[in-house]
Coordinates of C-alpha atoms and ligand atoms in Angstrom, one line a residue:
M134 CA 69.3 100.0 102.4
P135 CA 68.4 97.2 100.0
G136 CA 71.3 96.0 98.0
L137 CA 73.7 97.5 100.4
T138 CA 75.7 95.0 102.3
S139 CA 79.1 95.0 103.9
P140 CA 81.9 93.5 101.9
A141 CA 81.3 89.8 102.0
K142 CA 84.7 88.3 102.6
S143 CA 84.8 84.6 103.5
P144 CA 88.4 84.2 104.6
D145 CA 88.7 80.5 104.1
A146 CA 87.5 80.6 100.5
W147 CA 88.6 84.0 99.2
W148 CA 89.3 82.5 95.8
R149 CA 85.6 81.7 95.3
N150 CA 84.8 85.3 94.4
G151 CA 87.9 87.4 94.9
V152 CA 89.4 89.1 91.9
I153 CA 92.9 88.1 90.7
Y154 CA 95.2 90.5 89.0
Q155 CA 97.9 89.1 86.7
I156 CA 101.3 90.8 86.8
Y157 CA 103.9 90.0 84.1
P158 CA 107.0 90.9 86.1
R159 CA 109.2 92.0 83.2
S160 CA 106.7 94.7 82.3
F161 CA 105.2 96.1 85.6
Q162 CA 107.8 98.3 87.1
D163 CA 111.6 98.5 86.8
A164 CA 113.2 99.5 90.1
N165 CA 116.9 98.8 89.3
G166 CA 117.2 100.6 86.0
D167 CA 117.9 97.8 83.6
G168 CA 114.7 98.2 81.4
I169 CA 113.1 95.1 82.8
G170 CA 110.6 95.0 85.6
D171 CA 111.5 93.4 88.9
L172 CA 110.1 92.3 92.3
T173 CA 111.0 95.5 94.1
G174 CA 109.2 97.4 91.3
I175 CA 106.1 95.2 91.9
R176 CA 106.3 95.9 95.6
Q177 CA 106.5 99.7 95.0
R178 CA 103.3 99.5 92.9
L179 CA 101.2 97.3 95.3
G180 CA 99.5 100.4 96.7
Y181 CA 98.0 101.0 93.2
V182 CA 96.9 97.3 92.9
A183 CA 95.3 97.3 96.3
A184 CA 93.5 100.6 95.7
L185 CA 92.2 99.2 92.4
G186 CA 90.2 96.8 94.6
V187 CA 91.4 93.4 93.7
D188 CA 92.1 90.6 96.1
A189 CA 95.1 88.8 94.8
I190 CA 98.0 89.1 92.5
W191 CA 99.4 86.3 90.3
I192 CA 103.0 86.9 89.3
S193 CA 104.2 85.2 86.1
P194 CA 107.6 83.3 86.6
F195 CA 110.5 85.2 88.2
F196 CA 112.7 82.1 89.0
P197 CA 116.3 81.7 87.7
S198 CA 116.1 81.2 84.0
P199 CA 118.1 81.6 80.8
M200 CA 114.9 83.4 79.6
A201 CA 114.5 81.4 76.4
D202 CA 110.8 81.7 77.0
F203 CA 111.0 84.6 79.4
G204 CA 110.9 82.6 82.7
Y205 CA 108.7 79.7 81.5
D206 CA 112.0 77.9 81.3
V207 CA 113.0 77.4 84.9
A208 CA 116.5 76.6 85.9
D209 CA 115.9 76.6 89.7
Y210 CA 112.4 76.3 91.2
C211 CA 113.4 77.7 94.6
D212 CA 115.1 81.0 93.9
V213 CA 114.7 84.3 92.2
D214 CA 116.4 85.3 89.0
P215 CA 118.9 88.1 89.7
R216 CA 117.2 90.1 87.0
F217 CA 114.1 90.1 89.1
G218 CA 115.8 90.5 92.5
S219 CA 116.5 88.1 95.4
L220 CA 114.6 85.9 97.9
A221 CA 114.9 88.8 100.3
D222 CA 113.1 91.1 97.7
F223 CA 110.4 88.4 97.4
D224 CA 109.9 88.2 101.2
A225 CA 109.6 92.0 101.3
L226 CA 107.0 91.9 98.5
M227 CA 105.1 89.2 100.4
A228 CA 105.1 91.2 103.6
E229 CA 103.9 94.4 101.8
A230 CA 101.2 92.4 100.0
K231 CA 100.0 90.9 103.3
A232 CA 100.0 94.3 104.9
L233 CA 97.8 95.6 102.1
G234 CA 95.4 92.6 102.3
L235 CA 96.5 91.2 99.0
R236 CA 97.0 87.4 98.4
V237 CA 100.0 86.3 96.3
I238 CA 99.8 83.5 93.7
L239 CA 102.9 82.2 92.0
D240 CA 103.3 80.6 88.6
L241 CA 104.4 76.9 88.8
V242 CA 105.9 75.5 85.6
P243 CA 106.0 71.8 86.1
N244 CA 105.6 70.4 82.6
H245 CA 109.2 71.3 81.6
T246 CA 112.4 72.8 83.0
S247 CA 115.0 74.8 81.3
D248 CA 117.6 72.7 79.4
R249 CA 120.1 74.4 81.9
H250 CA 118.3 73.1 84.9
P251 CA 120.8 70.8 86.8
W252 CA 118.3 68.0 86.5
F253 CA 118.4 68.1 82.7
V254 CA 122.1 68.7 82.6
Q255 CA 122.5 65.4 84.6
S256 CA 119.8 63.6 82.6
R257 CA 121.4 64.3 79.3
S258 CA 124.9 63.3 80.5
S259 CA 124.5 59.6 80.0
R260 CA 121.9 56.9 79.3
T261 CA 122.5 55.4 82.7
D262 CA 122.5 58.6 84.8
P263 CA 120.1 58.3 87.8
K264 CA 118.2 61.4 86.4
R265 CA 117.8 59.9 82.9
D266 CA 114.2 59.0 83.6
W267 CA 113.3 62.4 84.8
Y268 CA 112.8 63.4 81.2
L269 CA 111.3 61.7 78.1
W270 CA 114.1 60.1 76.1
R271 CA 113.4 57.9 73.1
D272 CA 115.5 56.2 70.4
P273 CA 115.3 57.6 66.9
A274 CA 112.8 56.2 64.5
A275 CA 114.1 53.6 62.0
D276 CA 115.0 56.4 59.5
G277 CA 116.9 58.3 62.3
G278 CA 114.2 60.9 62.6
P279 CA 112.0 61.8 65.6
P280 CA 110.4 58.9 67.5
N281 CA 106.9 60.0 66.5
N282 CA 104.9 62.9 65.0
W283 CA 104.3 65.0 68.1
L284 CA 104.6 68.7 67.5
S285 CA 105.9 71.5 69.6
N286 CA 103.4 74.2 70.5
F287 CA 105.9 76.7 69.2
G288 CA 106.2 75.0 65.8
G289 CA 108.3 72.1 64.5
P290 CA 108.7 68.7 66.0
A291 CA 108.4 68.1 69.8
W292 CA 111.7 66.1 69.7
T293 CA 115.3 67.1 69.6
L294 CA 118.2 64.7 69.1
D295 CA 120.9 64.9 71.7
P296 CA 124.1 63.8 69.9
L297 CA 125.9 62.9 73.1
T298 CA 123.7 59.9 73.9
G299 CA 122.0 59.4 70.5
Q300 CA 118.5 59.7 71.8
Y301 CA 115.7 62.3 71.3
Y302 CA 114.1 64.2 74.2
A303 CA 110.5 65.5 74.1
H304 CA 109.6 69.2 74.5
M305 CA 106.1 70.5 74.0
F306 CA 107.5 74.0 73.7
L307 CA 111.1 75.1 72.8
K308 CA 114.0 72.7 72.6
E309 CA 115.3 74.7 75.6
Q310 CA 112.3 73.5 77.6
P311 CA 112.6 69.7 77.9
D312 CA 109.5 68.0 79.3
L313 CA 109.7 66.3 82.7
N314 CA 108.6 62.7 83.0
W315 CA 105.6 63.0 85.3
R316 CA 105.2 59.2 85.4
Y317 CA 108.4 59.1 87.4
P318 CA 107.7 59.5 91.2
D319 CA 110.9 61.4 92.0
V320 CA 109.9 64.1 89.6
R321 CA 106.6 64.5 91.4
R322 CA 108.3 64.6 94.7
A323 CA 110.8 67.2 93.6
I324 CA 108.1 69.6 92.2
Y325 CA 105.9 69.1 95.3
D326 CA 108.9 70.0 97.4
A327 CA 109.4 73.2 95.4
M328 CA 105.7 74.0 96.0
R329 CA 106.3 73.6 99.7
F330 CA 109.3 75.9 99.6
W331 CA 107.1 78.7 98.5
L332 CA 104.1 77.8 100.6
R333 CA 106.3 78.0 103.6
R334 CA 107.2 81.5 102.5
G335 CA 103.5 82.3 102.7
V336 CA 102.2 82.2 99.1
D337 CA 98.5 81.7 98.7
G338 CA 98.5 79.4 95.8
F339 CA 99.8 78.5 92.3
R340 CA 98.7 79.0 88.8
V341 CA 100.0 75.8 87.2
D342 CA 101.4 76.2 83.6
V343 CA 99.8 73.8 81.1
I344 CA 98.6 71.5 83.8
Y345 CA 96.7 69.4 81.2
H346 CA 99.9 68.6 79.4
L347 CA 101.8 66.9 82.2
I348 CA 101.2 63.3 81.2
K349 CA 101.9 61.9 77.7
D350 CA 101.0 58.6 76.2
Q351 CA 103.0 55.8 77.6
L352 CA 103.2 54.1 74.2
F353 CA 104.2 57.3 72.5
R354 CA 101.6 56.9 69.8
N355 CA 101.3 59.3 66.9
N356 CA 98.8 62.2 67.3
P357 CA 96.0 62.0 64.6
P358 CA 95.6 64.8 62.0
N359 CA 93.3 67.6 62.8
P360 CA 90.6 67.7 60.1
A361 CA 89.7 71.3 61.0
F362 CA 93.3 72.6 60.5
I363 CA 93.5 75.6 58.2
P364 CA 96.8 75.8 56.3
G365 CA 98.7 78.9 57.4
G366 CA 97.2 78.8 60.9
D367 CA 99.0 77.9 64.1
P368 CA 101.3 75.0 63.0
A369 CA 100.8 73.2 66.3
H370 CA 97.2 72.7 65.4
R371 CA 98.0 70.5 62.4
L372 CA 97.5 67.5 64.7
L373 CA 95.0 66.8 67.5
P374 CA 96.8 66.5 70.8
E375 CA 95.2 63.1 71.6
Y376 CA 98.3 61.5 73.1
T377 CA 100.0 64.7 74.5
A378 CA 97.3 66.5 76.4
D379 CA 94.3 65.8 78.7
L380 CA 95.1 62.2 79.3
P381 CA 93.0 60.6 82.1
E382 CA 96.1 59.9 84.3
V383 CA 96.7 63.7 84.6
Q384 CA 93.8 63.9 87.1
S385 CA 95.7 62.0 89.8
I386 CA 98.5 64.6 89.5
V387 CA 96.1 67.5 89.8
M388 CA 94.8 65.9 93.0
E389 CA 98.2 65.3 94.4
M390 CA 99.1 69.0 93.8
R391 CA 95.9 70.0 95.6
R392 CA 96.9 67.8 98.5
V393 CA 100.2 69.6 98.8
L394 CA 98.3 72.9 99.1
D395 CA 95.9 71.4 101.6
E396 CA 98.9 70.5 103.8
F397 CA 99.1 74.3 104.3
G398 CA 95.4 75.0 104.6
S399 CA 93.6 76.3 107.6
A400 CA 90.3 77.9 108.4
E401 CA 92.0 81.3 108.0
S402 CA 93.6 80.7 104.7
S403 CA 93.0 78.1 102.2
R404 CA 95.5 78.0 99.4
V405 CA 94.4 77.9 95.8
L406 CA 95.3 75.7 92.8
I407 CA 94.6 77.3 89.5
G408 CA 95.1 75.2 86.4
E409 CA 96.0 76.6 83.0
V410 CA 93.7 74.4 80.8
Y411 CA 92.6 75.2 77.2
L412 CA 89.9 72.6 76.7
P413 CA 86.2 72.5 75.7
V414 CA 83.8 73.3 78.6
Q415 CA 82.8 69.7 79.4
R416 CA 86.4 68.4 79.5
L417 CA 87.5 71.4 81.5
M418 CA 85.1 70.3 84.3
N419 CA 87.2 67.2 85.0
Y420 CA 89.9 69.4 86.5
Y421 CA 87.7 70.2 89.5
G422 CA 88.4 66.6 90.4
M423 CA 85.1 65.4 91.6
D424 CA 85.4 62.1 93.4
A425 CA 82.8 59.3 93.7
A426 CA 81.4 61.0 96.8
G427 CA 81.0 64.3 95.0
V428 CA 83.9 66.0 96.8
L429 CA 86.0 68.3 94.7
R430 CA 89.6 67.3 95.0
G431 CA 91.2 68.9 92.0
A432 CA 92.0 72.5 91.1
Q433 CA 89.7 75.0 92.7
L434 CA 89.9 77.1 89.6
P435 CA 90.6 75.4 86.3
F436 CA 91.0 78.6 84.2
N437 CA 88.0 79.3 82.0
F438 CA 89.4 80.9 78.9
H439 CA 86.2 80.6 76.8
L440 CA 85.6 84.4 76.7
I441 CA 88.9 84.9 75.0
G442 CA 88.0 82.9 71.9
A443 CA 84.2 83.6 71.9
K444 CA 82.7 85.7 69.1
W445 CA 81.8 89.0 70.5
Q446 CA 78.0 88.7 70.1
A447 CA 75.3 88.8 72.7
Q448 CA 73.8 85.5 71.6
V449 CA 77.1 83.7 71.6
I450 CA 78.1 85.0 75.1
D451 CA 74.7 84.1 76.4
R452 CA 75.0 80.5 75.2
L453 CA 78.6 80.3 76.5
V454 CA 77.7 81.4 80.0
R455 CA 74.7 79.2 80.2
E456 CA 76.7 76.2 79.0
Y457 CA 79.5 76.8 81.4
E458 CA 77.2 77.5 84.4
A459 CA 75.2 74.3 83.6
A460 CA 78.4 72.2 83.3
L461 CA 79.9 73.1 86.7
P462 CA 79.9 70.3 89.2
P463 CA 77.9 71.0 92.4
G464 CA 79.9 73.4 94.6
A465 CA 82.5 74.2 92.0
A466 CA 83.7 77.8 91.8
P467 CA 83.2 79.4 88.3
N468 CA 85.9 81.7 87.0
W469 CA 86.4 84.0 84.0
V470 CA 89.4 85.4 82.1
L471 CA 89.5 88.1 79.4
G472 CA 93.2 88.0 78.6
N473 CA 96.7 87.1 79.6
H474 CA 100.3 87.3 78.4
D475 CA 99.7 84.7 75.7
K476 CA 96.6 86.3 74.0
P477 CA 95.9 89.6 72.1
R478 CA 94.6 92.2 74.5
I479 CA 90.9 92.6 74.9
A480 CA 90.9 96.3 73.8
S481 CA 92.5 95.2 70.5
R482 CA 90.0 92.4 70.0
V483 CA 86.9 94.4 70.7
G484 CA 87.8 98.1 70.5
A485 CA 87.7 100.8 73.2
A486 CA 84.0 100.8 73.8
G487 CA 83.9 97.0 73.7
A488 CA 86.7 96.9 76.3
R489 CA 84.4 98.7 78.7
L490 CA 81.6 96.4 78.0
A491 CA 84.0 93.5 78.5
A492 CA 85.0 94.9 81.9
M493 CA 81.4 95.0 83.0
L494 CA 80.8 91.5 81.8
L495 CA 83.9 90.1 83.5
L496 CA 83.2 91.7 86.8
T497 CA 79.5 90.9 86.9
L498 CA 79.6 87.2 86.0
R499 CA 79.6 84.8 88.9
G500 CA 82.8 83.6 90.4
T501 CA 86.4 84.6 90.2
P502 CA 87.6 87.0 87.5
T503 CA 91.2 87.3 86.5
L504 CA 92.4 90.7 85.1
Y505 CA 95.5 91.1 83.0
Y506 CA 97.6 94.1 84.0
G507 CA 97.0 97.1 81.8
D508 CA 93.6 95.9 80.6
E509 CA 92.2 98.2 83.3
L510 CA 93.8 101.1 81.3
G511 CA 92.4 99.9 78.0
M512 CA 95.9 99.1 76.8
T513 CA 96.0 97.7 73.3
D514 CA 98.5 95.4 71.5
V515 CA 101.6 97.4 70.6
P516 CA 103.0 96.6 67.1
I517 CA 106.6 95.5 67.6
P518 CA 109.0 96.0 64.6
M519 CA 110.8 92.9 63.4
T520 CA 114.1 94.2 64.7
E521 CA 112.7 94.5 68.2
V522 CA 111.0 91.1 68.5
Q523 CA 111.7 89.3 71.8
D524 CA 109.1 86.5 71.9
P525 CA 110.6 83.1 70.8
F526 CA 107.2 82.1 69.3
E527 CA 107.3 85.1 66.9
K528 CA 111.0 84.4 66.1
R529 CA 110.2 80.8 65.1
E530 CA 106.9 81.5 63.3
P531 CA 107.3 85.1 62.1
G532 CA 104.5 87.1 60.6
R533 CA 101.7 84.8 61.4
G534 CA 100.3 87.0 64.2
L535 CA 101.2 84.4 66.8
G536 CA 103.8 86.6 68.6
R537 CA 103.1 87.6 72.2
D538 CA 105.2 90.8 72.6
P539 CA 102.4 93.2 71.6
Q540 CA 100.4 92.2 74.8
R541 CA 103.5 92.3 77.1
T542 CA 104.5 95.9 76.8
P543 CA 105.3 98.0 79.9
M544 CA 102.6 99.2 82.3
L545 CA 101.8 102.9 81.8
W546 CA 102.1 104.8 85.1
H547 CA 102.8 108.5 84.5
A548 CA 101.8 110.6 81.5
D549 CA 104.6 113.1 82.1
E550 CA 107.5 110.8 82.8
Q551 CA 110.0 109.1 80.5
N552 CA 108.7 105.7 79.4
A553 CA 105.5 106.3 81.4
G554 CA 107.5 105.9 84.6
F555 CA 108.1 102.2 83.9
T556 CA 111.9 102.6 83.6
A557 CA 114.5 105.3 83.5
T558 CA 116.3 103.5 80.7
R559 CA 115.3 101.9 77.4
P560 CA 112.4 99.4 78.2
W561 CA 112.8 95.8 77.0
L562 CA 109.7 96.4 74.8
R563 CA 108.6 99.7 73.4
L564 CA 105.5 101.6 74.5
G565 CA 102.5 102.1 72.3
S566 CA 102.1 105.5 70.6
D567 CA 99.0 106.2 72.8
W568 CA 100.8 105.7 76.1
Q569 CA 100.3 109.2 77.5
S570 CA 96.5 109.2 77.2
L571 CA 96.3 105.8 78.8
A572 CA 98.6 106.4 81.8
V573 CA 97.3 105.7 85.3
D574 CA 97.7 109.3 86.6
R575 CA 96.0 110.7 83.5
Q576 CA 93.1 108.4 83.9
L577 CA 92.7 109.0 87.6
G578 CA 92.2 112.6 86.8
E579 CA 89.4 111.8 84.4
E580 CA 86.0 111.1 85.8
R581 CA 84.9 108.8 83.0
S582 CA 88.0 106.9 82.1
I583 CA 88.1 103.1 81.7
L584 CA 90.3 102.9 84.8
Q585 CA 87.6 104.7 86.8
L586 CA 85.1 102.2 85.4
Y587 CA 87.2 99.3 86.6
R588 CA 87.5 100.9 90.0
R589 CA 83.8 101.5 90.2
L590 CA 83.0 98.0 89.1
L591 CA 85.4 96.5 91.6
S592 CA 84.0 98.6 94.4
L593 CA 80.4 97.7 93.4
R594 CA 81.3 94.0 93.4
R595 CA 82.8 94.3 96.8
H596 CA 79.9 96.1 98.3
S597 CA 77.0 94.3 96.6
R598 CA 76.4 90.8 98.0
S599 CA 74.4 90.0 94.8
L600 CA 77.4 90.8 92.6
H601 CA 79.9 89.3 95.0
E602 CA 78.3 86.0 95.6
G603 CA 74.7 85.9 94.3
A604 CA 73.3 83.5 91.8
W605 CA 73.6 84.2 88.1
S606 CA 70.3 83.9 86.2
P607 CA 70.0 84.3 82.5
I608 CA 67.3 86.6 81.1
G609 CA 68.4 86.1 77.5
A610 CA 69.8 87.9 74.6
R611 CA 67.4 90.1 72.7
G612 CA 69.0 91.4 69.5
N613 CA 72.3 92.7 70.5
V614 CA 71.6 93.0 74.2
L615 CA 72.7 90.4 76.6
M616 CA 70.7 90.4 79.9
Y617 CA 71.1 88.5 83.1
A618 CA 70.4 89.0 86.8
R619 CA 72.5 88.5 89.9
G620 CA 71.2 87.6 93.3
D621 CA 67.7 87.0 94.6
G622 CA 64.8 88.8 96.2
P623 CA 65.1 92.6 96.9
E624 CA 68.9 92.5 96.3
R625 CA 68.5 91.1 92.8
L626 CA 70.1 93.3 90.1
V627 CA 70.1 93.2 86.4
V628 CA 73.0 93.6 83.9
L629 CA 72.3 94.8 80.3
L630 CA 75.1 94.7 77.8
N631 CA 74.6 96.1 74.3
F632 CA 77.1 94.4 72.0
G633 CA 75.7 96.2 69.0
R634 CA 77.0 99.4 67.3
E635 CA 73.5 100.8 67.3
Q636 CA 71.1 102.1 70.0
A637 CA 69.0 99.5 71.6
S638 CA 66.0 99.7 73.9
V639 CA 64.9 97.1 76.5
D640 CA 61.4 97.0 77.7
L641 CA 61.2 97.6 81.4
Q642 CA 58.2 95.4 81.8
A643 CA 60.2 92.4 80.7
L644 CA 62.9 93.3 83.3
R645 CA 60.3 93.8 86.0
H646 CA 59.2 90.3 85.4
A647 CA 62.7 89.2 86.2
S648 CA 63.3 91.5 89.1
Q649 CA 60.0 93.0 90.4
S650 CA 60.3 96.6 91.4
L651 CA 63.5 98.0 90.0
L652 CA 65.2 100.1 88.8
H653 CA 67.9 102.6 89.1
V654 CA 71.0 102.9 86.9
W655 CA 73.8 101.9 89.3
L656 CA 76.5 102.1 86.7
S657 CA 76.8 102.7 83.0
T658 CA 80.0 101.8 81.1
L659 CA 80.0 105.4 80.0
Q660 CA 79.7 106.6 83.7
D661 CA 77.4 109.5 82.9
R662 CA 74.0 108.4 84.0
D663 CA 72.3 107.8 87.3
E664 CA 68.6 107.9 86.6
Q665 CA 65.5 106.1 87.8
L666 CA 64.0 104.2 84.9
A667 CA 60.5 104.5 83.6
E668 CA 59.1 102.5 80.7
A669 CA 62.0 101.4 78.6
V670 CA 65.7 101.4 79.1
P671 CA 67.6 103.1 76.2
L672 CA 71.1 101.7 75.7
R673 CA 73.6 103.6 73.6
P674 CA 75.9 101.7 71.2
E675 CA 78.1 99.2 73.1
E676 CA 76.8 100.5 76.4
G677 CA 76.5 98.3 79.4
L678 CA 74.3 99.0 82.5
I679 CA 73.9 97.6 86.0
L680 CA 70.4 98.2 87.3
G681 CA 69.5 97.9 90.9
R682 CA 67.0 99.0 93.5
G683 CA 67.7 102.2 95.5
H684 CA 71.0 103.9 95.5
R685 CA 74.2 102.3 94.4
P686 CA 76.2 100.8 97.3
G687 CA 79.8 101.5 97.8
Ligands
NOJ261 C1 101.9 78.7 78.9 C2 102.5 80.0 79.3 O1 101.4 80.9 79.6 C3 103.2 80.5 78.1 O2 103.6 81.9 78.2 C4 104.5 79.6 77.9 O3 105.2 80.0 76.8 C5 104.1 78.2 77.8 N1 103.0 77.8 78.7 C6 105.2 77.3 78.1 O4 105.6 77.3 79.4

């Protein structure tokens, strides 16, 4: 049947079009009854993740940590924090994931360690300690203040004076997160060895935290003011990070990391390097690491966060996708992200109907989508009262809307269990008031829930070669409707997304031009239509449609 192909799985490059599911371990499932999620909890829920139809999980940090930044302050790169379990629990999780056909991606946090990491404890102990140069130490300025004007991403100066030795150390985040000195070869070696430790345990790759921040200016020059800064906004944006982010030298490190992964590659399983990079499209492309011969030697997936910040309008998204697709180096794998543990949830940004449209967009664009846990349930940001705030960013910059607790609340499993089945005790963050209606079991019982939409979209992606790996071709944005096609020839299908709050109608003649003899509704974001189309395609407010030939595969 046209359009019906067996799941296209290319084992050596699964990351080219597989779907990644991000798990924030504190919030997924608590198995040991302390109100905080853990590795055993994740293992117990892998059946759900596999049945959802994704290919890989990325687990945010679970390494030993004082939790100043909830695990993004690592005190030991090669172990598991007891709050999350043990190495044995990790191995059991790995084994279960493999048995279910799920890849496992870890979070590597190489820009900084915890201030309790033995490396830093040693480094700060004296100016002549052999580990002194593992971090960025500088003398005070003439007035005794910080050595330059660099700012922490969490507000305030990026420098803290250490009274013991009378020097300042640099930290792009909290003072409990001192930055490593990536110009120093021993640092590189130590982190690469930590990568090997986990690769030997079978992990399929890393998402590398703020990879574009790793190298700072050798001369420690002041960052210039940001002319676009709006007072009252994120205080870190007062300056442009010219000397603290995206320096050209960082590319050689990205390539070195990739080479570490390639040591473990084989035809059966290639490991993936994902870079956390918040940069304009053109600069983002450098992270694919194209060499003079056109070979891509950098990150296979420099995260593309542009949908997160984009205005939710058909024309804007149309321009963005075109710009991104056109900028990709030959052979580079595109990828798309709607949300993560640092950003407000998609359902809060665009509303419930918009979240369905966003799901269809994410899962019908070309390349590798990353889903943030709970977005498949339409979870929204949960307001956290001041007395319950956990996030250090909110504590440092209260009331500015920068806090990240609202998007990190517990996963909602069961409508009839205490705390949605996440924990038997008080959860580390409260649940939203709508938790019962959003719970997994409730939604599985509803034919037209957003969870069912995600499952259908994921199944369709897997079964339609066009969606899985076909070309992306723009048709355009007419009014509020974004239109594009995937695939070629008889398998070509069309996606129509109505971003507007009013009805819209698309002329079928125009679509025929793009795809000859269509068209059947394969899927509506409202999941209530299945018709063959005649002259015009009516779209309800914020409705999205996938149109194909013949019957829907999968
Ligand atoms: C980016 C991470 O996603 C965020 O959660 C963290 O606070 C910073 N990097 C510092 O590691």
